[in-house]
Amino acid sequence: MKVISYKEFVDICKTVVESCTGYDTEGAIYDRGHQLMIEFGVDNICITVFLKYDEPSGYWDTDVRFIAEFDYGYDDNAQAALKITDRIKHTLAELSDILSGYLIDYGPAYKEGKFWQYEWKLPAYGEK
């Protein structure tokens, strides 16, 4: 397995999710860097990547999860959520497969403690 930096880990997650779904995303980091939440600008729809310690290697492994909680109504939010969830299965498989080849060197990012620097916002309307 290849060891990558925390920044590389975040960049890989963002790139894979956006390229597989075709949607822009927003990334937030929680739990002192152990949780990367990738949102699509639609309420209660996100892919979350958790870091878990791999004791034999001394580095960090990943656990990819999809979280969705929405009403099957006919408002714009529900319709957008349904479009995103149609693409999620492939995205989760692709992201899990790619991340399975890596271990994350979380130590330097943890020591620095500035996890906000790895977060990103949805582009403003019309920007890319």
Backbone as a chain_set.jsonl record, in Angstrom:
{"seq": "MKVISYKEFVDICKTVVESCTGYDTEGAIYDRGHQLMIEFGVDNICITVFLKYDEPSGYWDTDVRFIAEFDYGYDDNAQAALKITDRIKHTLAELSDILSGYLIDYGPAYKEGKFWQYEWKLPAYGEK", "coords": {"N": [[0.832, -1.181, 0.0], [0.409, 2.233, -0.707], [1.606, 5.099, 0.971], [0.072, 8.134, 1.681], [-0.25, 11.737, 1.985], [-2.332, 13.691, 4.233], [-3.519, 15.827, 2.862], [-3.347, 14.889, 0.203], [-5.084, 12.713, 0.426], [-7.571, 14.032, 0.923], [-7.786, 15.497, -1.478], [-7.95, 13.399, -3.369], [-10.385, 12.19, -2.614], [-12.246, 14.309, -3.107], [-11.875, 14.725, -5.902], [-12.531, 12.187, -7.028], [-15.227, 11.816, -6.181], [-16.524, 14.059, -7.338], [-15.953, 13.649, -10.072], [-17.153, 11.167, -10.593], [-19.866, 11.534, -9.908], [-20.567, 13.818, -11.273], [-21.284, 16.155, -10.103], [-20.714, 19.264, -8.411], [-19.089, 19.707, -5.256], [-19.013, 20.151, -1.648], [-16.735, 20.275, 0.972], [-16.305, 19.278, 4.314], [-14.599, 19.058, 7.423], [-14.481, 17.077, 10.3], [-14.275, 16.081, 13.775], [-11.539, 16.396, 14.573], [-10.195, 15.893, 12.168], [-10.716, 13.235, 11.592], [-12.987, 12.666, 10.17], [-14.245, 13.185, 7.038], [-16.591, 14.965, 5.397], [-18.462, 14.966, 2.539], [-20.477, 16.967, 0.757], [-23.352, 17.715, -1.332], [-24.765, 20.034, -1.679], [-27.391, 19.612, -1.321], [-29.915, 19.079, 0.962], [-29.136, 16.894, 3.632], [-27.764, 14.826, 2.231], [-24.901, 13.057, 1.763], [-21.511, 11.929, 1.349], [-19.45, 10.273, 3.507], [-16.207, 9.973, 4.722], [-14.431, 8.135, 6.9], [-11.579, 8.091, 9.017], [-9.631, 5.438, 10.216], [-7.555, 3.936, 12.583], [-4.771, 2.023, 11.639], [-3.229, -0.297, 13.172], [-1.017, -2.182, 12.723], [0.497, -0.928, 10.662], [0.821, 1.675, 11.506], [-0.291, 3.827, 10.318], [-3.2, 5.417, 8.816], [-6.325, 4.091, 7.817], [-9.272, 3.886, 5.67], [-12.865, 4.325, 5.827], [-15.658, 4.264, 3.979], [-18.779, 5.86, 3.699], [-22.248, 6.291, 2.86], [-24.668, 8.721, 3.363], [-28.011, 9.377, 3.521], [-30.966, 11.177, 3.789], [-34.023, 11.982, 3.137], [-37.198, 13.263, 1.968], [-39.404, 11.654, -0.281], [-40.619, 13.593, -2.144], [-42.012, 16.061, -4.348], [-40.658, 18.402, -4.526], [-37.99, 20.698, -5.413], [-35.639, 20.086, -4.002], [-35.955, 17.36, -3.237], [-36.046, 16.152, -5.743], [-33.503, 16.771, -6.76], [-31.975, 15.367, -4.89], [-32.7, 12.72, -5.497], [-31.595, 12.48, -8.079], [-28.86, 12.652, -7.493], [-28.506, 10.386, -5.833], [-28.865, 8.359, -7.643], [-26.418, 8.122, -8.868], [-24.667, 7.42, -6.918], [-23.986, 4.749, -6.092], [-22.052, 3.708, -7.913], [-20.1, 5.661, -7.485], [-19.411, 5.306, -4.76], [-18.317, 2.717, -4.86], [-16.138, 3.14, -6.573], [-14.654, 5.102, -5.153], [-14.096, 3.721, -2.747], [-12.603, 1.582, -3.773], [-10.348, 2.898, -4.881], [-9.295, 4.213, -2.577], [-8.622, 1.994, -1.073], [-6.099, 1.246, -1.785], [-4.373, 2.853, -0.442], [-2.73, 4.202, 2.473], [-3.113, 6.597, 5.026], [-1.063, 9.228, 6.045], [-1.594, 10.655, 8.738], [-0.502, 11.958, 10.897], [1.238, 14.405, 10.588], [-0.697, 16.339, 9.758], [-2.43, 16.262, 11.918], [-0.751, 17.189, 13.986], [-0.295, 19.791, 13.119], [-2.908, 20.768, 13.129], [-4.692, 22.401, 11.724], [-7.21, 21.884, 10.263], [-9.196, 23.139, 8.829], [-8.033, 24.205, 6.584], [-8.147, 22.301, 4.62], [-10.714, 22.118, 3.824], [-13.446, 22.816, 1.543], [-15.661, 24.896, -0.396], [-18.865, 24.853, -2.059], [-18.827, 25.862, -5.458], [-19.686, 29.23, -6.371], [-22.738, 30.127, -8.002], [-22.461, 29.7, -11.432], [-19.698, 29.694, -11.404], [-16.7, 27.76, -11.733]], "CA": [[0.0, 0.0, 0.0], [1.133, 3.496, -0.786], [1.291, 6.065, 2.024], [-0.154, 9.476, 1.142], [-0.492, 12.777, 2.993], [-3.737, 14.016, 4.489], [-3.96, 16.672, 1.748], [-3.572, 14.014, -0.955], [-6.299, 11.96, 0.729], [-8.715, 14.91, 0.698], [-7.848, 15.794, -2.911], [-8.433, 12.192, -4.056], [-11.818, 12.047, -2.315], [-12.976, 15.353, -3.833], [-11.781, 14.477, -7.335], [-13.276, 10.977, -7.386], [-16.661, 12.033, -5.986], [-17.028, 14.996, -8.34], [-15.888, 13.08, -11.427], [-18.11, 10.057, -10.714], [-21.26, 11.989, -9.827], [-20.81, 14.938, -12.164], [-21.766, 17.275, -9.291], [-19.786, 19.989, -7.549], [-19.266, 19.313, -3.861], [-18.479, 20.962, -0.563], [-16.104, 19.362, 1.916], [-16.122, 19.743, 5.691], [-13.825, 18.105, 8.215], [-14.94, 17.018, 11.681], [-13.626, 15.146, 14.7], [-10.085, 16.585, 14.478], [-9.669, 15.323, 10.929], [-11.064, 11.826, 11.407], [-14.201, 12.535, 9.379], [-14.382, 14.08, 5.896], [-17.962, 14.902, 4.912], [-18.571, 15.555, 1.209], [-21.885, 17.272, 0.534], [-23.704, 18.083, -2.698], [-25.614, 21.212, -1.683], [-28.76, 19.135, -1.165], [-30.064, 18.724, 2.377], [-29.039, 15.536, 4.179], [-27.155, 13.862, 1.302], [-23.45, 13.219, 1.802], [-20.593, 10.798, 1.449], [-18.548, 10.529, 4.621], [-15.046, 9.092, 4.778], [-13.871, 8.11, 8.247], [-10.245, 7.525, 9.172], [-9.504, 4.491, 11.327], [-6.142, 3.636, 12.8], [-4.286, 0.703, 11.238], [-2.151, -0.5, 14.14], [0.221, -2.799, 12.202], [1.286, -0.022, 9.83], [1.023, 2.957, 12.173], [-0.949, 4.868, 9.527], [-4.656, 5.439, 8.913], [-7.103, 3.489, 6.745], [-10.52, 4.617, 5.469], [-14.17, 3.673, 5.834], [-16.507, 5.145, 3.175], [-20.214, 5.663, 3.966], [-23.205, 7.183, 2.207], [-25.736, 9.097, 4.282], [-29.107, 10.058, 2.822], [-32.181, 11.295, 4.579], [-34.856, 12.968, 2.471], [-38.555, 12.857, 1.637], [-39.645, 11.434, -1.702], [-41.649, 14.517, -2.577], [-41.806, 16.608, -5.684], [-40.0, 19.703, -4.511], [-36.687, 20.712, -6.092], [-34.643, 19.421, -3.172], [-36.143, 15.914, -3.344], [-35.68, 15.741, -7.101], [-32.039, 16.836, -6.83], [-31.463, 14.261, -4.076], [-32.881, 11.483, -6.261], [-30.608, 12.46, -9.166], [-27.551, 12.361, -6.914], [-28.45, 9.012, -5.331], [-28.747, 7.459, -8.797], [-24.996, 8.0, -9.239], [-23.866, 7.168, -5.723], [-23.477, 3.375, -5.983], [-20.788, 3.643, -8.656], [-19.16, 6.561, -6.819], [-18.931, 4.652, -3.533], [-17.447, 1.604, -5.25], [-14.902, 3.715, -7.127], [-13.9, 5.741, -4.077], [-13.608, 2.657, -1.852], [-11.563, 0.84, -4.482], [-9.139, 3.733, -4.965], [-8.735, 4.428, -1.243], [-8.11, 0.736, -0.515], [-4.683, 1.135, -2.127], [-3.62, 3.872, 0.278], [-2.775, 4.479, 3.907], [-2.976, 8.036, 5.178], [-0.145, 9.721, 7.066], [-2.419, 11.646, 9.418], [0.269, 12.596, 11.958], [1.605, 15.81, 10.37], [-1.907, 17.177, 9.739], [-2.914, 16.309, 13.302], [0.145, 18.056, 14.757], [-0.539, 21.162, 12.685], [-4.227, 21.065, 13.685], [-5.441, 23.387, 10.924], [-7.974, 21.088, 9.304], [-10.013, 24.024, 8.007], [-7.342, 24.501, 5.321], [-8.446, 21.249, 3.657], [-12.132, 22.186, 3.473], [-13.772, 23.611, 0.364], [-17.068, 25.292, -0.522], [-19.465, 24.745, -3.38], [-18.589, 27.078, -6.25], [-20.832, 30.118, -6.529], [-23.464, 29.877, -9.242], [-21.782, 30.17, -12.625], [-18.254, 29.508, -11.273], [-16.192, 26.38, -11.749]], "C": [[0.872, 1.238, 0.0], [0.665, 4.414, 0.341], [1.189, 7.451, 1.395], [-0.405, 10.456, 2.29], [-1.994, 12.988, 3.175], [-4.307, 14.873, 3.357], [-4.234, 15.83, 0.51], [-4.85, 13.197, -0.786], [-7.537, 12.803, 0.43], [-8.881, 15.201, -0.789], [-8.374, 14.602, -3.711], [-9.928, 12.037, -3.841], [-12.644, 13.046, -3.116], [-13.011, 15.056, -5.329], [-12.625, 13.28, -7.761], [-14.78, 11.215, -7.276], [-17.217, 12.975, -7.057], [-16.995, 14.409, -9.747], [-16.895, 11.951, -11.617], [-19.565, 10.526, -10.71], [-21.578, 13.06, -10.856], [-21.314, 16.169, -11.437], [-20.613, 17.948, -8.565], [-20.087, 19.596, -6.109], [-18.729, 20.386, -2.923], [-17.901, 19.989, 0.449], [-15.886, 19.992, 3.278], [-15.42, 18.65, 6.49], [-14.235, 18.23, 9.679], [-14.063, 16.064, 12.489], [-12.105, 15.168, 14.557], [-9.48, 15.85, 13.289], [-10.047, 13.89, 10.659], [-12.274, 11.607, 10.51], [-14.229, 13.608, 8.296], [-15.79, 13.899, 5.349], [-18.042, 15.661, 3.595], [-20.055, 15.707, 0.894], [-22.099, 17.794, -0.885], [-24.564, 19.34, -2.786], [-27.093, 20.859, -1.62], [-28.873, 18.635, 0.267], [-29.947, 17.231, 2.635], [-28.574, 14.467, 3.194], [-25.655, 14.08, 1.365], [-22.74, 11.865, 1.761], [-19.626, 11.174, 2.565], [-17.43, 9.498, 4.595], [-14.438, 9.243, 6.171], [-12.459, 7.555, 8.188], [-10.264, 6.593, 10.37], [-8.042, 4.047, 11.395], [-5.826, 2.192, 12.423], [-3.038, 0.413, 12.075], [-0.892, -1.148, 13.549], [1.108, -1.83, 11.414], [1.639, 1.278, 10.544], [0.425, 4.124, 11.398], [-2.461, 4.708, 9.661], [-5.289, 4.881, 7.644], [-8.436, 4.238, 6.645], [-11.744, 3.71, 5.526], [-15.122, 4.649, 5.153], [-17.973, 4.818, 3.434], [-21.049, 6.692, 3.213], [-24.341, 7.449, 3.178], [-26.783, 9.881, 3.493], [-30.347, 10.039, 3.697], [-33.028, 12.379, 3.933], [-36.235, 12.377, 2.196], [-38.675, 12.676, 0.132], [-40.811, 12.302, -2.16], [-41.342, 15.015, -3.973], [-41.208, 18.002, -5.668], [-38.619, 19.581, -5.149], [-35.62, 19.959, -5.314], [-34.743, 17.895, -3.293], [-35.737, 15.419, -4.723], [-34.161, 15.764, -7.288], [-31.421, 15.682, -6.055], [-31.592, 12.939, -4.824], [-31.877, 11.371, -7.408], [-29.22, 12.088, -8.635], [-27.461, 10.895, -6.487], [-28.382, 7.999, -6.467], [-27.283, 7.193, -9.153], [-24.104, 7.546, -8.089], [-23.261, 5.766, -5.682], [-22.126, 3.232, -6.689], [-19.713, 4.489, -7.969], [-18.563, 5.92, -5.574], [-17.969, 3.514, -3.855], [-16.102, 2.117, -5.747], [-14.031, 4.321, -6.031], [-13.313, 4.702, -3.124], [-12.46, 1.892, -2.487], [-10.257, 1.639, -4.534], [-8.488, 3.898, -3.593], [-8.163, 3.153, -0.627], [-6.629, 0.516, -0.828], [-3.79, 2.093, -1.362], [-3.755, 3.744, 1.788], [-2.487, 5.965, 4.053], [-2.033, 8.355, 6.332], [-0.821, 10.928, 7.723], [-1.628, 12.484, 10.431], [0.632, 14.05, 11.719], [0.397, 16.756, 10.366], [-2.459, 17.333, 11.148], [-2.071, 17.278, 14.135], [-0.065, 19.534, 14.397], [-1.908, 21.65, 13.172], [-5.094, 22.031, 12.899], [-6.265, 22.682, 9.838], [-8.862, 21.929, 8.405], [-9.367, 24.296, 6.65], [-7.62, 23.456, 4.239], [-9.905, 21.257, 3.216], [-12.314, 23.016, 2.203], [-15.272, 23.863, 0.33], [-17.558, 24.997, -1.934], [-19.126, 25.99, -4.173], [-19.856, 27.928, -6.307], [-21.475, 29.838, -7.889], [-22.728, 30.486, -10.419], [-20.266, 30.031, -12.573], [-17.906, 28.042, -11.425], [-14.763, 26.364, -11.372]], "O": [[1.931, 1.279, 0.626], [-0.529, 4.495, 0.629], [2.087, 7.891, 0.677], [-0.727, 10.058, 3.409], [-2.808, 12.524, 2.376], [-5.447, 14.67, 2.939], [-5.244, 16.032, -0.164], [-5.607, 13.012, -1.739], [-8.454, 12.335, -0.244], [-9.997, 15.158, -1.307], [-9.165, 14.784, -4.637], [-10.665, 11.779, -4.793], [-13.638, 12.67, -3.737], [-14.071, 15.129, -5.951], [-13.355, 13.355, -8.75], [-15.529, 10.853, -8.183], [-18.278, 12.707, -7.62], [-17.911, 14.646, -10.534], [-17.44, 11.799, -12.71], [-20.399, 9.974, -11.428], [-22.729, 13.2, -11.271], [-21.731, 17.134, -12.077], [-19.656, 17.292, -8.154], [-21.206, 19.199, -5.786], [-18.098, 21.362, -3.33], [-18.527, 18.973, 0.751], [-15.352, 21.096, 3.388], [-15.63, 17.46, 6.251], [-14.324, 19.329, 10.225], [-13.227, 15.344, 11.944], [-11.462, 14.125, 14.436], [-8.402, 15.263, 13.384], [-9.729, 13.366, 9.592], [-12.557, 10.472, 10.126], [-14.235, 14.801, 8.599], [-16.148, 12.814, 4.89], [-17.73, 16.851, 3.535], [-20.789, 14.725, 0.778], [-21.166, 18.25, -1.547], [-25.046, 19.677, -3.868], [-27.949, 21.716, -1.841], [-28.034, 17.864, 0.733], [-30.567, 16.414, 1.955], [-28.964, 13.306, 3.324], [-25.176, 15.171, 1.055], [-23.304, 10.822, 2.092], [-19.055, 12.265, 2.562], [-17.678, 8.3, 4.462], [-13.996, 10.323, 6.565], [-12.173, 6.653, 7.401], [-10.838, 6.912, 11.411], [-7.396, 3.817, 10.372], [-6.521, 1.262, 12.834], [-1.933, 0.829, 11.726], [0.212, -0.696, 13.853], [2.334, -1.907, 11.494], [2.645, 1.911, 10.223], [0.611, 5.281, 11.775], [-2.943, 3.959, 10.51], [-4.839, 5.168, 6.535], [-8.702, 5.131, 7.45], [-11.662, 2.502, 5.304], [-15.375, 5.735, 5.674], [-18.373, 3.654, 3.396], [-20.607, 7.814, 2.965], [-24.911, 6.52, 3.749], [-26.484, 10.906, 2.881], [-30.716, 9.011, 4.266], [-32.787, 13.566, 4.152], [-36.417, 11.16, 2.193], [-38.114, 13.453, -0.64], [-41.869, 11.788, -2.522], [-40.511, 14.45, -4.683], [-41.243, 18.709, -6.676], [-38.142, 18.473, -5.393], [-34.788, 19.27, -5.904], [-33.725, 17.217, -3.436], [-35.134, 14.352, -4.839], [-33.601, 14.862, -7.912], [-30.448, 15.081, -6.51], [-30.674, 12.119, -4.783], [-31.365, 10.284, -7.679], [-28.499, 11.306, -9.254], [-26.456, 10.234, -6.747], [-27.887, 6.889, -6.271], [-26.961, 6.133, -9.688], [-22.91, 7.315, -8.282], [-22.111, 5.618, -5.269], [-21.176, 2.695, -6.12], [-18.555, 4.079, -7.884], [-17.353, 5.983, -5.357], [-16.934, 3.363, -3.206], [-15.053, 1.586, -5.381], [-12.824, 4.087, -5.984], [-12.148, 4.804, -2.739], [-11.465, 1.589, -1.829], [-9.185, 1.101, -4.258], [-7.274, 3.744, -3.456], [-7.304, 3.227, 0.252], [-5.98, -0.317, -0.194], [-2.584, 2.145, -1.601], [-4.756, 3.247, 2.305], [-1.704, 6.528, 3.287], [-2.175, 7.834, 7.438], [-0.631, 12.07, 7.303], [-2.04, 13.59, 10.779], [0.356, 14.88, 12.585], [0.471, 17.855, 10.916], [-2.904, 18.416, 11.528], [-2.607, 18.085, 14.893], [-0.018, 20.408, 15.263], [-2.052, 22.803, 13.578], [-6.148, 22.439, 13.387], [-6.031, 22.874, 8.644], [-9.245, 21.48, 7.325], [-10.063, 24.584, 5.677], [-7.353, 23.703, 3.063], [-10.292, 20.492, 2.333], [-11.45, 23.813, 1.837], [-16.052, 23.138, 0.948], [-16.771, 24.903, -2.875], [-19.135, 27.086, -3.613], [-20.967, 27.398, -6.292], [-20.811, 29.364, -8.811], [-22.405, 31.674, -10.399], [-19.601, 30.228, -13.59], [-18.767, 27.179, -11.254], [-14.149, 25.298, -11.325]]}, "num_chains": 1, "name": "protein.A"}
